[in-house]
Coordinates of C-alpha atoms in Angstrom, one line a residue:
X1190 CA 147.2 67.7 217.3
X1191 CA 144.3 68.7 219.3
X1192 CA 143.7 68.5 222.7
X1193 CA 143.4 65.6 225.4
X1194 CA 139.6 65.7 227.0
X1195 CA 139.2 65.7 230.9
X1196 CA 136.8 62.6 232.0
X1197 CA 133.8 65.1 232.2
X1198 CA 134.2 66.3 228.5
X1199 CA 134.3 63.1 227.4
X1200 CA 131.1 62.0 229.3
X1201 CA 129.2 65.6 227.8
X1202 CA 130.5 64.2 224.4
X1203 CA 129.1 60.9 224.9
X1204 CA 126.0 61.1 226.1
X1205 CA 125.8 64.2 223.2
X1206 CA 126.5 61.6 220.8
X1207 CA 124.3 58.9 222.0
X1208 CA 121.2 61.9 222.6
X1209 CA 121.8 62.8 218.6
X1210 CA 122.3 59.2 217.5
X1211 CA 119.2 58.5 218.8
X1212 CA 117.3 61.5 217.0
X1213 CA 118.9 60.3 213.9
X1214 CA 117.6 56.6 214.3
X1215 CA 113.8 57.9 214.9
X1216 CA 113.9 59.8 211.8
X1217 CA 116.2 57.7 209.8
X1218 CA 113.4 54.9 210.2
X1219 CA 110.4 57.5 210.2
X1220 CA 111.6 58.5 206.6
X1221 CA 112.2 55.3 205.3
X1222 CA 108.6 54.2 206.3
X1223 CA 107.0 57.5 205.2
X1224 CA 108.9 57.6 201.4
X1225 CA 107.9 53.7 201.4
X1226 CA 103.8 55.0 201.5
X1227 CA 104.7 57.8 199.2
X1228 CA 106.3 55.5 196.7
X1229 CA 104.1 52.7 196.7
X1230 CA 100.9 55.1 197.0
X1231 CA 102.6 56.6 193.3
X1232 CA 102.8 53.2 192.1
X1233 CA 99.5 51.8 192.5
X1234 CA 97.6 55.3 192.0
X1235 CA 96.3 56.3 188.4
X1236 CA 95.8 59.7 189.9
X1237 CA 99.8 60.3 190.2
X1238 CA 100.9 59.6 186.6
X1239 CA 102.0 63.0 186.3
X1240 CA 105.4 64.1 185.6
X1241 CA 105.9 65.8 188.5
X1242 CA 104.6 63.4 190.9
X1243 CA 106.6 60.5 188.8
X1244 CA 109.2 62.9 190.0
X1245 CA 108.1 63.1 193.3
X1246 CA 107.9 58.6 193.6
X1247 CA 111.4 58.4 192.3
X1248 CA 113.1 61.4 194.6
X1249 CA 111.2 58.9 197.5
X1250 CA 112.7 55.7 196.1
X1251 CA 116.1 58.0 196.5
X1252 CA 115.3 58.9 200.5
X1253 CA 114.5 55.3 200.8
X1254 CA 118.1 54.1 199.1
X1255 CA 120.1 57.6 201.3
X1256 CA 120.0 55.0 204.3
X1257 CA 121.0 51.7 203.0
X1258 CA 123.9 53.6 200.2
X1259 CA 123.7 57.5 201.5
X1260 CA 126.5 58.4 199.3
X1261 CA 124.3 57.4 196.1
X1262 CA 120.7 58.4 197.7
X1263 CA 122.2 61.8 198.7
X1264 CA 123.2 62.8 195.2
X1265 CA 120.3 61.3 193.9
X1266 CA 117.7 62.7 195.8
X1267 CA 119.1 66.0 196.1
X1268 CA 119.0 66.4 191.9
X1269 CA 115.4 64.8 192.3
X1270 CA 114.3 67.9 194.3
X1271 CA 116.3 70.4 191.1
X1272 CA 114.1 68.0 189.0
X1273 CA 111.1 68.7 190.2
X1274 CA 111.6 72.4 190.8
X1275 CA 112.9 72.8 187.0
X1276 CA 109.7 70.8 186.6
X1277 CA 107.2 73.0 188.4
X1278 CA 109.3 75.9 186.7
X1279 CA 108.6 74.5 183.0
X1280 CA 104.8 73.7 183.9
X1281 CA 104.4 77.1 184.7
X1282 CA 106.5 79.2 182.7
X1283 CA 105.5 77.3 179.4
X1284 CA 102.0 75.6 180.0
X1285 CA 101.1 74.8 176.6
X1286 CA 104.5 72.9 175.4
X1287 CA 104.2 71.3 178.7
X1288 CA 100.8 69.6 178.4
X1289 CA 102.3 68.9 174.5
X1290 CA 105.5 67.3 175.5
X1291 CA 106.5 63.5 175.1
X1292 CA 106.5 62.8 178.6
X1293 CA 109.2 59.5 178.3
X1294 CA 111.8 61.4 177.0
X1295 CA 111.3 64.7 179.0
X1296 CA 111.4 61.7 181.8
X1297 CA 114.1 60.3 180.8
X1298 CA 116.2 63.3 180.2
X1299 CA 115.3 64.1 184.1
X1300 CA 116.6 60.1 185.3
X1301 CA 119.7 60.9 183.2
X1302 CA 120.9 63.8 184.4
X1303 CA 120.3 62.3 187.9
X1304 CA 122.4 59.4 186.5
X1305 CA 125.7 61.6 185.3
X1306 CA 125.3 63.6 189.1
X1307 CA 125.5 59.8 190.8
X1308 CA 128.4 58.8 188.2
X1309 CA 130.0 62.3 189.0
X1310 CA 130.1 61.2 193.0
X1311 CA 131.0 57.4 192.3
X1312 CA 133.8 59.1 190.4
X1313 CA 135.1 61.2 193.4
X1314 CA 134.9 58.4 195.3
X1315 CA 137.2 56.2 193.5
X1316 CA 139.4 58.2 192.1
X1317 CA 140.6 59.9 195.0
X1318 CA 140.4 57.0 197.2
X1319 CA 143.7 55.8 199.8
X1320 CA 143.7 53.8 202.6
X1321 CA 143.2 55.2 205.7
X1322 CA 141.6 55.2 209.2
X1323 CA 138.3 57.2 209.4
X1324 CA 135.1 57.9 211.1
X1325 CA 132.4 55.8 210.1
X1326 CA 129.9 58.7 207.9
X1327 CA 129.1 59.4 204.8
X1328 CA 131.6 62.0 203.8
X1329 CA 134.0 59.4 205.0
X1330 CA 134.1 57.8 201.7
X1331 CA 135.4 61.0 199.8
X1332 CA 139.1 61.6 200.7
X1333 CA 141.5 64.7 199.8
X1334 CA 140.6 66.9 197.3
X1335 CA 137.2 64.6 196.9
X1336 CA 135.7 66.1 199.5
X1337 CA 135.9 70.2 198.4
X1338 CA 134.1 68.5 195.5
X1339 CA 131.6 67.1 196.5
X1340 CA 130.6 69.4 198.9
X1341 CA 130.9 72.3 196.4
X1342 CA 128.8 70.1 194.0
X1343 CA 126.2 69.5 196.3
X1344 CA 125.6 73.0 197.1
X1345 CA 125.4 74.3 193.3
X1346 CA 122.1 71.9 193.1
X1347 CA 120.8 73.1 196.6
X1348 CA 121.4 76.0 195.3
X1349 CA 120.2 75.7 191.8
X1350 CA 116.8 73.9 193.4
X1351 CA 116.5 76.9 195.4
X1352 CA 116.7 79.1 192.5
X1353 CA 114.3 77.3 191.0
X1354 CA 111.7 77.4 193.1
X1355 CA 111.9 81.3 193.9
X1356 CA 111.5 82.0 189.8
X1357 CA 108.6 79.8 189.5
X1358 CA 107.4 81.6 192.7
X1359 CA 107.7 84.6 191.0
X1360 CA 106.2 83.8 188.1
X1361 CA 103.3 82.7 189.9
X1362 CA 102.7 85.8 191.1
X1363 CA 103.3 87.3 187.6
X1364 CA 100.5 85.2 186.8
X1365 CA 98.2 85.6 189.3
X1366 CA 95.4 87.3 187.1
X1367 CA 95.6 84.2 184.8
X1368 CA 96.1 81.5 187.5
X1369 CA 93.4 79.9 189.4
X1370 CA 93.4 81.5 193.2
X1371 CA 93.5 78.2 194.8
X1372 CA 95.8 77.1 192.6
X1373 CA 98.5 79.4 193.0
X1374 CA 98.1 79.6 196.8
X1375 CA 98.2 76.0 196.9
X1376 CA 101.7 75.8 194.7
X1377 CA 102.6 78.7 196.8
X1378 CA 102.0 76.7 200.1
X1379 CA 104.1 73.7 198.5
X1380 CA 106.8 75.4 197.2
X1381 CA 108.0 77.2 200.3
X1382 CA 107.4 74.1 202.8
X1383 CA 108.8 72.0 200.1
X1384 CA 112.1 74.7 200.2
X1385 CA 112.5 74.9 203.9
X1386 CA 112.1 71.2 205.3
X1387 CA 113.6 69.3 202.1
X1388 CA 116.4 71.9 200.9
X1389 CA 117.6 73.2 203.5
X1390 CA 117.6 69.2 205.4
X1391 CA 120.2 68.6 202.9
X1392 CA 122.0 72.4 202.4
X1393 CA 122.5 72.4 206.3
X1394 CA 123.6 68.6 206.8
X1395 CA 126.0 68.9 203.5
X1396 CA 127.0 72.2 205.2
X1397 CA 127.8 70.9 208.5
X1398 CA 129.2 67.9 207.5
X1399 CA 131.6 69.2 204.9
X1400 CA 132.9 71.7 207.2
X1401 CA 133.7 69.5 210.3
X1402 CA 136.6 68.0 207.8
X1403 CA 138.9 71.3 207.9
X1404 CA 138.9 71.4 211.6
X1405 CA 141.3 69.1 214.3
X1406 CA 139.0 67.6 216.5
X1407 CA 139.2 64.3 218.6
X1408 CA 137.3 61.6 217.0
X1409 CA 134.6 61.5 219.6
X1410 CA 133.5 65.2 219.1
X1411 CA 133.7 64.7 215.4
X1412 CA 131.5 61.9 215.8
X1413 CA 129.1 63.7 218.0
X1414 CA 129.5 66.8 215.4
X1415 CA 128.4 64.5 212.5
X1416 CA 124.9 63.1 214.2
X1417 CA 124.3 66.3 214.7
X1418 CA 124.5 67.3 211.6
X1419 CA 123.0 64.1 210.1
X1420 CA 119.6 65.0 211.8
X1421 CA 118.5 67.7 209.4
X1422 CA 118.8 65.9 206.4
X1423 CA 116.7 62.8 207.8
X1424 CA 114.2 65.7 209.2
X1425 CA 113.6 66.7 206.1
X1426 CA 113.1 63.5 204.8
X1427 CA 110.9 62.3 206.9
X1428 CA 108.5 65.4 206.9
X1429 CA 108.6 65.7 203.1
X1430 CA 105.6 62.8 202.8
X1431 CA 103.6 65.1 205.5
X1432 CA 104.1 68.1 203.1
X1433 CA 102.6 66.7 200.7
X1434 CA 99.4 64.9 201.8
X1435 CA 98.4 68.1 203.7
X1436 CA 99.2 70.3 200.6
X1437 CA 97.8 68.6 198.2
X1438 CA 94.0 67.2 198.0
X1439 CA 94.9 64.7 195.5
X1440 CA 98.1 63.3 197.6
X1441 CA 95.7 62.7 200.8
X1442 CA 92.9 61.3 199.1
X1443 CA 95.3 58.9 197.1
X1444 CA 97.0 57.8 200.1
X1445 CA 93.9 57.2 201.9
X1446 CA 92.3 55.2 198.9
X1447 CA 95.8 52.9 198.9
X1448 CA 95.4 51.8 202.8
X1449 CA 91.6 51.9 202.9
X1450 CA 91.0 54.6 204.7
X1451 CA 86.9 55.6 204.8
X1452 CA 87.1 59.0 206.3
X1453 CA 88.6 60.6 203.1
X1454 CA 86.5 63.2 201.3
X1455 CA 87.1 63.9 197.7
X1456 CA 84.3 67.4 196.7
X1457 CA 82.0 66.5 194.5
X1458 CA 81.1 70.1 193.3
X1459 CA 81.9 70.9 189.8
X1460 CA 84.7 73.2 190.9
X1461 CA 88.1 72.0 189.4
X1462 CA 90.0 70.7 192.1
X1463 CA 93.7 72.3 192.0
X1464 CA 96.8 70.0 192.9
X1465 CA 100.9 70.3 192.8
X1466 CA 100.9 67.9 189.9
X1467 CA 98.8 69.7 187.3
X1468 CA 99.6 73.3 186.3

């Protein structure tokens, strides 16, 4: 049983709640409008045909779907990032087959796996389901034993997009004699932004969130609790567009092309131009 609240600790949680809420609603609606550029700009751009930045369209698509259906964007969008670090990991670590391979099915064997992780959550969900009174949020919808399981799933990918990145790192570095200069500081650049607005948006949400469930706390601080914690994930959402049209050349000028933008400077020396999407 936990403790009755005096009238001022239920005002602090209030306000708390409506001050966090309000966060969450900037960035909730600041992600969907910035994945919606970053999706349609894929679509319509010849330039982004590339695995990867296929990759890239479709983990938008997913941020756009985490705030209509989180449950189902969540565990999408999180294997989208493994994706495209096992991507950026293969590209590197194995140029040649890369540039070789049948792009639909490498594709498709990406879109599947992402399939089985969303089947895997609907599964927790419906299987462990009873009715009972809860808090309106995401995690809500995974009851008993449901919710050690997601949350334990969800942090192997974090955790295995993580690891990811850091070996491709590494093997940048490995290969820094053979790589382009601008190249690798510019996959360098990406990777570790990528890492610390996008992965750990979603480790530290899943985190929070998860662990809010195995304490007794009255509703409204559980409530205020979970928009706090709901801010990180939409902060990394929203900032991932930004991360990559001022990382990569071929991102901005794309963008810019798509909503007419005349300012936008593409070099017209005979230097190769370096980008995420080709390794």
């Amino acid at each position: 049983m936990h403790m009755e609240m005096d009238s001022s600790e239920v005002y602090f949680y209030r306000f708390a709640t409506k001050f966090f809420y309000s966060i969450f609603a900037f960035l909730s609606a600041a992600g969907v409008v910035c994945n919606l550029i970053l999706l349609f700009t894929t679509i319509r751009s010849k330039s982004l045909r590339a695995p990867c930045n296929i990759l890239i369209g479709s983990c938008a698509l997913f941020d756009v779907v985490h705030q209509f259906l989180p449950e189902l964007g969540v565990a999408a969008g999180s294997f989208a990032v493994l994706s495209i670090g096992i991507d950026r990991f293969l590209s590197v670590a194995t140029p040649h087959y890369y540039r070789q391979m049948n792009v639909p099915a490498y594709l498709s064997i990406h879109f599947l796996a992402i399939t089985v992780f969303c089947a895997y959550n609907a599964f927790l969900i419906v299987y462990f389901y009873r009715d009972h009174d809860v808090i309106c949020n995401m995690p809500s919808v995974f009851h008993g034993n449901a919710v050690s399981l997601w949350a334990y799933s969800s942090a192997a990918v974090n955790v295995l997009a993580f690891g990811a990145y850091v070996i491709t790192w590494r093997l940048i570095k490995a290969k820094s004699e053979i790589l382009e200069v601008d190249k690798m500081n510019r996959i360098f650049r990406t990777i570790v932004l990528v890492t610390i607005f996008d992965l750990s948006g979603w480790a530290i949400t899943q985190t929070l969130v998860a662990t809010q469930n195995f304490f007794d706390l009255a509703d409204n601080k559980r409530l205020c609790y979970v928009c706090f914690a709901s801010i990180f994930v939409n902060l990394g959402i929203a900032v991932k567009f930004l991360v990559y049209y001022f990382t990569s050349t071929e991102y901005k000028n794309a963008v810019k092309r798509r909503f007419n933008v005349k300012d936008y400077k593409i070099r017209q020396s005979g230097l190769y131009q370096p980008s995420i999407s080709k390794m």
